[in-house]
Amino acid sequence: MVAPKAPLFHPLSRRLHILLLMNVGSFVNMYMNVNIGITMNCMVNSTATALNNPILTSLNETIILESPFSNTSNSQIDEVVESQCGAQHKDGKPIVIDYGGSLVWDKSIQNLVFSGTFWGGLATCLPSIFLVQRLNPKWAIFATQANKALMNSLIPFFSIHLGYYFTFGARFMLGVSDAFTVPFYNSIITNWFPVAERSTALAIYTTGNQLAIVFGNPISAAFCQSRWGWPMVYYYAAASAVGWCIVWLIFGSNSPHECNKMTTVERIYLNENVVAKKTKEQRKSQKIPWVKMMTNHAFIAYLYCNFVITMLATFIMIYLPTYTKDVLLLSVLANGAFTSLPSAFNFFFKVTWSLLVDKLKANHIITPTASVKISQSLTNFGGALFFFLVVMFVDCTRPILAFVLFCSINLCFGAHISGAYTSLLSIAPQFTATMSSVGMGVSMVGKVLTPMIVGYFNTSVR
């Protein structure tokens, strides 16, 4: 007897409810990580930092300040942008775009603070590999989000009163949560969704990451320019996380077997099409085939793709606001808009592409293996092409070109979910949590290397 089909996109679909809840969770989770991309520019006194920079002060005795909080007119700023790049005014004096911050943190300190989450994740990824298969995903996700809410609420106090080492410590703890969050989310996806729906499920769940940029950056920029200032960004993020945690405890579920409210049709469908649920005792006693796992060609390919894409995505999410401020010379609100809109292209293409791929697989037009190869090729080769065009042709006189190219990069990255990410959940579903933890460890190495690479090449800073 063939199990009845229970559509994913239906008002009574319990797995759709879980998916949307996870989507909001990924939004809050990502926003608590990347809100520092915009706020760092608002926290730091760029003028004081520039005055302490021997490279700039050796060039000119005077530094011209361009700030959205100063009396500089738009025509003056336009004159600067349209005349020449390199942050030089028409009289040759270096320009500093200052968003009105008070902290005197040079670029090395900023890179250290940025890297806090990456070091936290890297330090915790090894123990997480052995723990994720044993812990309860629902409660573990709650604990990680609660920890991140607490750290975000403390960052303003740490930054203003205790110094950047404490801020680094708070972001380190954010990274500790990250080492567990993604593997547990992946485990829930595997428990709830058949293979034919996983590309779509992953796309919808992870679009929360893009929404955190699309809506988060403008919100952060607005708070920065408001009377509450940049600390409100972190309080808002913490409050959002607390609200989500409450809803998650009420409605979240590890698997269909633990869900009490579900239609009979959907329950039968999931029982027939999803990997069987293991008991708590079975999870704890289950042996992990480490040698086979680490020598599996498909898994190795996933790790490599994940490493590369993580580095590029980290660069865009963390450093694009600084790039638009220092290279494109944008104001704080323009910065928020510029850095948020490209992620919208990622959002729409990710969902559209995943629906198309799953439709083609369901109709047996392409195989699951072919679908992940095509998707990942679009991500890697397309992203490389547009990054190359940014390097070759973008400067402060071509902000529109920069915007188009960054939108194109984000569009290509949207196919990654239907590529390597989907393959991860299909290689060995019963070991998804452990394999995700290994992948997180590799991605954390890429994240840690990103600030080092940026710091190495970005030697002339404002």
Coordinates of C-alpha atoms in Angstrom, one line a residue:
M1 CA 0.0 0.0 0.0
V2 CA 1.4 3.4 -1.0
A3 CA 1.4 6.0 1.7
P4 CA -0.9 9.0 1.0
K5 CA 0.8 12.2 -0.1
A6 CA 0.8 15.0 2.4
P7 CA 1.8 18.2 0.7
L8 CA 4.4 20.4 2.4
F9 CA 2.8 23.7 1.5
H10 CA -0.5 23.2 3.3
P11 CA -2.0 25.3 6.2
L12 CA -2.2 22.1 8.4
S13 CA 1.3 20.8 7.4
R14 CA 3.1 20.3 10.8
R15 CA 6.5 20.1 9.1
L16 CA 5.8 23.4 7.4
H17 CA 5.1 24.9 10.8
I18 CA 8.4 23.4 12.1
L19 CA 10.2 24.7 9.1
L20 CA 8.9 28.3 9.4
L21 CA 9.8 28.2 13.1
M22 CA 13.3 27.1 12.2
N23 CA 13.4 29.9 9.6
V24 CA 12.7 32.5 12.2
G25 CA 15.3 30.8 14.5
S26 CA 18.0 31.0 11.8
F27 CA 17.1 34.7 11.3
V28 CA 17.6 35.5 15.0
N29 CA 20.6 33.3 15.2
M30 CA 22.4 34.9 12.3
Y31 CA 21.4 38.4 13.3
M32 CA 23.0 38.0 16.7
N33 CA 26.3 37.1 14.8
V34 CA 26.4 39.6 12.0
N35 CA 24.9 42.7 13.6
I36 CA 28.5 43.7 14.5
G37 CA 29.2 44.2 10.8
I38 CA 27.2 47.4 10.7
T39 CA 27.6 48.4 14.4
M40 CA 31.3 48.1 14.4
N41 CA 31.4 51.1 12.1
C42 CA 29.1 53.0 14.5
M43 CA 31.0 51.9 17.6
V44 CA 34.5 53.0 16.5
N45 CA 35.7 56.6 16.4
S46 CA 37.1 56.4 12.9
T47 CA 38.7 59.9 13.2
A48 CA 40.6 59.0 16.4
T49 CA 41.7 55.7 14.8
A50 CA 42.9 57.5 11.7
L51 CA 44.8 60.0 13.7
N52 CA 46.6 57.1 15.4
N53 CA 47.4 55.5 12.0
P54 CA 51.0 56.4 11.1
I55 CA 50.3 55.6 7.4
L56 CA 47.7 58.4 7.1
T57 CA 49.3 60.9 9.5
S58 CA 52.6 60.7 7.7
L59 CA 50.9 61.6 4.4
N60 CA 49.1 64.8 5.6
E61 CA 48.9 66.9 8.7
T62 CA 45.1 67.3 8.4
I63 CA 42.4 64.7 8.0
I64 CA 39.1 65.8 6.6
L65 CA 36.1 64.3 8.4
E66 CA 33.0 63.2 6.4
S67 CA 30.3 62.1 8.8
P68 CA 26.6 61.7 8.6
F69 CA 26.5 63.3 12.1
S70 CA 28.5 66.3 11.0
N71 CA 27.4 69.4 9.0
T72 CA 29.0 68.1 5.8
S73 CA 26.6 68.7 2.9
N74 CA 25.6 66.0 0.4
S75 CA 27.1 68.1 -2.4
Q76 CA 30.5 68.0 -0.7
I77 CA 30.3 64.3 -0.3
D78 CA 29.2 63.9 -3.9
E79 CA 32.1 66.1 -5.0
V80 CA 34.5 63.7 -3.2
V81 CA 32.9 60.6 -4.6
E82 CA 32.8 61.8 -8.2
S83 CA 36.2 63.4 -8.2
Q84 CA 38.5 60.6 -7.2
C85 CA 38.9 57.5 -5.1
G86 CA 41.4 56.4 -2.5
A87 CA 39.5 58.5 0.1
Q88 CA 41.2 61.7 -1.1
H89 CA 39.6 65.1 -1.1
K90 CA 40.3 67.5 -4.0
D91 CA 43.0 69.2 -2.0
G92 CA 44.8 65.9 -1.4
K93 CA 43.9 65.4 2.3
P94 CA 42.7 62.0 3.3
I95 CA 39.0 61.5 4.1
V96 CA 37.7 59.6 7.0
I97 CA 34.1 58.4 6.9
D98 CA 33.0 58.6 10.6
Y99 CA 29.7 57.3 11.8
G100 CA 30.0 59.0 15.2
G101 CA 31.4 56.2 17.4
S102 CA 33.5 56.6 20.6
L103 CA 35.6 53.5 20.8
V104 CA 39.3 53.9 19.6
W105 CA 39.7 50.4 18.2
D106 CA 42.1 50.1 15.2
K107 CA 41.7 47.5 12.5
S108 CA 43.7 44.8 14.3
I109 CA 41.4 45.1 17.3
Q110 CA 38.3 45.1 15.1
N111 CA 39.5 42.0 13.3
L112 CA 40.1 40.3 16.7
V113 CA 36.5 41.1 17.8
F114 CA 35.1 39.9 14.5
S115 CA 37.0 36.6 14.9
G116 CA 35.6 35.9 18.4
T117 CA 32.7 33.8 17.1
F118 CA 35.0 31.9 14.8
W119 CA 37.5 31.0 17.5
G120 CA 34.6 30.0 19.8
G121 CA 33.2 27.7 17.2
L122 CA 36.6 26.2 16.3
A123 CA 37.4 25.5 20.0
T124 CA 34.0 23.8 20.5
C125 CA 33.6 21.9 17.3
L126 CA 35.6 18.9 18.4
P127 CA 33.6 18.2 21.6
S128 CA 30.4 18.9 19.7
I129 CA 31.2 16.1 17.2
F130 CA 30.9 13.6 20.1
L131 CA 28.0 15.3 21.8
V132 CA 25.5 16.1 19.1
Q133 CA 24.5 12.5 18.6
R134 CA 23.7 12.1 22.3
L135 CA 21.9 15.4 23.1
N136 CA 18.3 16.3 22.7
P137 CA 18.2 18.7 19.6
K138 CA 15.2 20.7 20.8
W139 CA 16.6 21.6 24.2
A140 CA 20.1 22.0 22.8
I141 CA 18.9 24.6 20.3
F142 CA 17.0 26.4 23.1
A143 CA 20.2 26.5 25.2
T144 CA 22.4 27.8 22.4
Q145 CA 19.9 30.6 21.5
A146 CA 19.5 31.6 25.1
N147 CA 23.3 31.8 25.5
K148 CA 23.5 34.0 22.4
A149 CA 20.8 36.3 23.7
L150 CA 22.7 36.7 27.0
M151 CA 25.9 37.5 25.2
N152 CA 24.3 40.1 22.9
S153 CA 22.8 41.8 25.9
L154 CA 26.3 42.1 27.5
I155 CA 28.2 43.3 24.5
P156 CA 27.4 47.0 24.9
F157 CA 28.4 47.0 28.5
F158 CA 31.6 45.1 27.8
S159 CA 32.6 47.3 24.9
I160 CA 32.0 50.6 26.6
H161 CA 33.2 49.9 30.1
L162 CA 35.4 46.8 30.1
G163 CA 37.3 46.8 26.8
Y164 CA 37.6 44.8 23.7
Y165 CA 38.9 41.6 25.4
F166 CA 35.6 41.2 27.1
T167 CA 33.8 41.9 23.8
F168 CA 35.9 39.3 22.2
G169 CA 35.0 36.9 25.0
A170 CA 31.3 37.5 24.5
R171 CA 31.6 36.8 20.8
F172 CA 33.7 33.8 21.6
M173 CA 30.6 32.4 23.5
L174 CA 28.5 33.2 20.4
G175 CA 30.7 30.9 18.5
V176 CA 30.4 28.2 21.1
S177 CA 26.7 28.1 20.4
D178 CA 27.3 28.1 16.7
A179 CA 29.2 24.8 16.9
F180 CA 26.0 23.1 18.1
T181 CA 23.2 25.0 16.4
V182 CA 23.6 24.0 12.8
P183 CA 24.1 20.2 13.4
F184 CA 21.0 20.1 15.5
Y185 CA 18.9 22.0 13.0
N186 CA 20.2 19.6 10.3
S187 CA 19.2 16.6 12.5
I188 CA 15.7 17.9 12.8
I189 CA 15.5 18.5 9.0
T190 CA 16.6 14.9 8.5
N191 CA 14.0 13.6 11.0
W192 CA 11.1 15.6 9.5
F193 CA 11.6 15.7 5.7
P194 CA 11.8 13.0 3.0
V195 CA 14.7 13.1 0.6
A196 CA 12.6 14.6 -2.2
E197 CA 11.8 17.7 0.0
R198 CA 15.1 18.3 1.6
S199 CA 16.5 20.9 -0.9
T200 CA 13.3 22.9 -0.4
A201 CA 13.3 22.5 3.4
L202 CA 17.0 23.5 3.6
A203 CA 16.4 26.5 1.3
I204 CA 13.4 27.8 3.4
Y205 CA 15.1 27.2 6.7
T206 CA 18.4 28.8 5.7
T207 CA 16.7 31.8 4.1
G208 CA 16.5 33.1 7.7
N209 CA 20.3 33.8 7.2
Q210 CA 19.6 36.1 4.3
L211 CA 16.6 37.7 5.9
A212 CA 18.9 38.6 8.8
I213 CA 20.9 40.6 6.4
V214 CA 18.0 42.0 4.3
F215 CA 16.1 43.3 7.3
G216 CA 18.8 43.2 10.0
N217 CA 21.3 45.6 8.4
P218 CA 18.8 48.4 7.8
I219 CA 17.4 47.9 11.3
S220 CA 20.9 48.1 12.7
A221 CA 21.7 51.2 10.7
A222 CA 18.5 52.9 11.8
F223 CA 19.3 52.2 15.5
C224 CA 22.8 53.5 15.0
Q225 CA 21.5 56.8 13.8
S226 CA 18.7 57.0 16.4
R227 CA 18.9 58.6 19.8
W228 CA 19.4 55.1 21.4
G229 CA 22.5 54.5 19.4
W230 CA 24.3 51.2 18.5
P231 CA 23.7 49.5 21.9
M232 CA 20.0 49.1 21.0
V233 CA 21.0 46.8 18.1
Y234 CA 22.2 44.2 20.6
Y235 CA 19.3 44.7 23.0
Y236 CA 16.9 44.2 20.2
A237 CA 18.7 41.1 19.0
A238 CA 18.7 39.6 22.5
A239 CA 15.0 40.4 23.1
S240 CA 14.1 38.8 19.7
A241 CA 16.0 35.6 20.7
V242 CA 14.2 35.4 24.0
G243 CA 10.9 35.6 22.3
W244 CA 11.8 32.9 19.8
C245 CA 13.1 30.6 22.6
I246 CA 9.7 30.8 24.3
V247 CA 7.8 29.9 21.1
W248 CA 10.3 27.1 20.3
L249 CA 9.8 25.4 23.7
I250 CA 6.0 25.4 23.1
F251 CA 5.9 24.4 19.5
G252 CA 9.3 22.9 18.6
S253 CA 9.7 19.1 18.1
N254 CA 12.6 16.8 17.3
S255 CA 10.7 14.5 15.0
P256 CA 7.2 13.5 14.0
H257 CA 7.2 10.8 16.6
E258 CA 7.4 13.4 19.4
C259 CA 4.7 15.7 17.8
N260 CA 1.3 15.2 19.3
K261 CA -0.6 17.6 16.9
M262 CA -0.5 16.4 13.3
T263 CA -3.0 15.1 10.7
T264 CA -3.2 11.4 10.3
V265 CA -2.4 11.6 6.6
E266 CA 0.8 13.5 7.3
R267 CA 1.9 11.1 10.1
I268 CA 1.4 8.1 7.8
Y269 CA 3.3 9.8 5.0
L270 CA 6.3 10.7 7.2
N271 CA 6.4 7.2 8.8
E272 CA 6.7 5.7 5.4
N273 CA 9.2 8.2 3.9
V274 CA 11.5 9.4 6.7
V275 CA 14.3 7.6 8.4
A276 CA 13.0 5.8 11.5
K277 CA 13.4 7.5 14.8
K278 CA 16.0 6.1 17.2
T279 CA 15.4 6.0 20.9
K280 CA 17.5 7.9 23.3
E281 CA 19.4 4.7 24.3
Q282 CA 20.0 3.8 20.7
R283 CA 21.4 7.3 20.0
K284 CA 23.8 7.0 22.9
S285 CA 25.0 3.4 22.0
Q286 CA 25.2 4.0 18.2
K287 CA 28.7 3.5 16.9
I288 CA 30.0 6.0 14.4
P289 CA 32.0 4.6 11.4
W290 CA 34.7 7.3 11.5
V291 CA 37.1 5.7 9.0
K292 CA 34.4 5.2 6.4
M293 CA 33.0 8.7 7.0
M294 CA 36.3 10.6 6.7
T295 CA 37.3 8.7 3.6
N296 CA 34.0 9.0 1.8
H297 CA 34.6 10.9 -1.4
A298 CA 31.2 12.7 -1.4
F299 CA 31.8 13.8 2.2
I300 CA 35.3 15.1 1.4
A301 CA 33.9 17.0 -1.5
Y302 CA 31.3 18.6 0.8
L303 CA 33.9 19.6 3.3
Y304 CA 36.0 21.3 0.6
C305 CA 33.0 23.2 -0.9
N306 CA 31.8 24.2 2.6
F307 CA 35.2 25.5 3.5
V308 CA 35.5 27.7 0.4
I309 CA 31.9 29.0 0.5
T310 CA 32.1 29.7 4.2
M311 CA 35.2 31.9 3.8
L312 CA 33.5 33.9 1.0
A313 CA 30.2 34.2 2.8
T314 CA 32.0 35.3 6.0
F315 CA 33.8 38.0 4.1
I316 CA 30.6 39.4 2.6
M317 CA 28.5 39.3 5.8
I318 CA 31.2 40.7 8.1
Y319 CA 33.3 43.0 5.9
L320 CA 31.0 44.2 3.2
P321 CA 29.7 47.1 5.5
T322 CA 33.3 48.2 6.1
Y323 CA 34.0 47.9 2.4
T324 CA 31.1 50.1 1.4
K325 CA 32.1 52.6 4.1
D326 CA 35.8 52.9 3.3
V327 CA 35.9 52.1 -0.4
L328 CA 32.5 53.3 -1.7
L329 CA 32.2 56.1 0.9
L330 CA 28.6 55.5 1.8
S331 CA 26.7 57.0 4.7
V332 CA 25.4 54.8 7.5
L333 CA 21.8 54.4 6.1
A334 CA 23.0 54.0 2.5
N335 CA 25.4 51.4 3.9
G336 CA 22.6 49.5 5.5
A337 CA 20.6 49.4 2.3
F338 CA 23.5 48.6 0.1
T339 CA 24.6 45.6 2.2
S340 CA 21.1 44.2 2.7
L341 CA 19.6 44.2 -0.8
P342 CA 22.0 41.7 -2.4
S343 CA 20.9 39.1 0.2
A344 CA 17.4 39.4 -1.2
F345 CA 18.6 38.0 -4.5
N346 CA 20.1 35.1 -2.5
F347 CA 16.8 34.6 -0.8
F348 CA 14.6 34.5 -3.9
F349 CA 17.0 32.5 -6.0
K350 CA 17.6 30.0 -3.3
V351 CA 13.9 29.2 -2.8
T352 CA 13.1 29.2 -6.6
W353 CA 16.1 27.1 -7.5
S354 CA 15.4 24.5 -4.7
L355 CA 11.8 24.2 -5.8
L356 CA 12.9 23.7 -9.4
V357 CA 15.5 21.1 -8.4
D358 CA 13.2 19.1 -6.2
K359 CA 10.5 19.2 -9.0
L360 CA 13.1 17.8 -11.5
K361 CA 14.1 15.1 -9.0
A362 CA 10.5 14.1 -8.3
N363 CA 9.8 13.8 -12.0
H364 CA 13.0 11.7 -12.5
I365 CA 14.4 14.3 -15.0
I366 CA 17.7 14.5 -13.1
T367 CA 19.2 12.3 -10.4
P368 CA 19.8 13.6 -6.9
T369 CA 23.6 13.3 -7.5
A370 CA 23.3 15.4 -10.7
S371 CA 21.2 18.0 -9.0
V372 CA 23.8 18.7 -6.3
K373 CA 26.7 18.8 -8.8
I374 CA 24.9 21.3 -11.0
S375 CA 23.9 23.4 -8.1
Q376 CA 27.4 23.5 -6.5
S377 CA 29.0 24.3 -9.9
L378 CA 26.8 27.3 -10.2
T379 CA 27.8 28.5 -6.8
N380 CA 31.6 28.0 -7.1
F381 CA 32.2 29.0 -10.7
G382 CA 29.6 31.8 -10.8
G383 CA 30.8 33.3 -7.5
A384 CA 34.4 33.2 -8.6
L385 CA 33.6 35.0 -11.8
F386 CA 31.7 37.9 -10.2
F387 CA 34.3 38.3 -7.4
F388 CA 36.9 38.6 -10.1
L389 CA 34.9 41.3 -11.8
V390 CA 34.6 43.2 -8.5
V391 CA 38.4 43.2 -8.1
M392 CA 39.0 44.3 -11.7
F393 CA 36.3 47.0 -12.2
V394 CA 34.9 48.3 -9.0
D395 CA 35.9 51.5 -7.2
C396 CA 34.1 54.4 -5.6
T397 CA 33.1 55.9 -8.9
R398 CA 31.1 52.7 -9.8
P399 CA 28.8 52.0 -6.8
I400 CA 26.0 50.7 -9.1
L401 CA 28.3 48.2 -10.7
A402 CA 29.5 47.1 -7.3
F403 CA 25.8 46.6 -6.3
V404 CA 25.0 44.5 -9.4
L405 CA 28.1 42.3 -8.9
F406 CA 27.4 41.7 -5.2
C407 CA 23.8 40.8 -6.1
S408 CA 25.1 38.4 -8.7
I409 CA 27.5 36.8 -6.1
N410 CA 24.7 36.3 -3.6
L411 CA 22.4 34.9 -6.4
C412 CA 25.1 32.2 -7.2
F413 CA 25.5 31.4 -3.5
G414 CA 21.8 30.7 -3.3
A415 CA 22.4 27.4 -5.2
H416 CA 24.8 26.1 -2.5
I417 CA 21.9 24.8 -0.4
S418 CA 20.7 22.6 -3.3
G419 CA 24.3 21.6 -3.9
A420 CA 26.8 20.5 -1.2
Y421 CA 24.5 21.2 1.7
T422 CA 21.7 18.9 0.4
S423 CA 24.3 16.2 -0.3
L424 CA 25.4 16.3 3.3
L425 CA 21.9 15.3 4.5
S426 CA 21.7 12.5 1.9
I427 CA 25.0 10.7 2.4
A428 CA 24.2 9.0 5.7
P429 CA 21.0 10.4 7.3
Q430 CA 21.4 8.5 10.5
F431 CA 24.8 10.3 11.1
T432 CA 23.7 13.7 9.9
A433 CA 24.3 15.4 13.3
T434 CA 27.9 14.1 13.5
M435 CA 28.8 14.8 9.9
S436 CA 27.3 18.3 10.3
S437 CA 29.6 18.9 13.3
V438 CA 32.6 17.8 11.3
G439 CA 31.5 20.2 8.6
M440 CA 31.1 23.0 11.1
G441 CA 34.7 22.4 12.3
V442 CA 36.0 22.8 8.8
S443 CA 33.9 25.9 8.2
M444 CA 35.1 27.4 11.5
V445 CA 38.7 27.0 10.2
G446 CA 37.6 29.0 7.1
K447 CA 36.0 31.6 9.3
V448 CA 39.0 32.0 11.5
L449 CA 41.3 32.4 8.5
T450 CA 39.1 35.1 6.9
P451 CA 40.0 38.0 9.3
M452 CA 43.6 36.9 9.1
I453 CA 43.6 37.1 5.3
V454 CA 41.7 40.5 5.4
G455 CA 44.2 41.8 7.9
Y456 CA 47.1 40.7 5.8
F457 CA 46.0 42.4 2.7
N458 CA 44.2 45.4 4.2
T459 CA 47.4 47.1 5.6
S460 CA 46.4 50.7 4.7
V461 CA 43.3 51.2 6.9
R462 CA 41.3 54.2 8.0

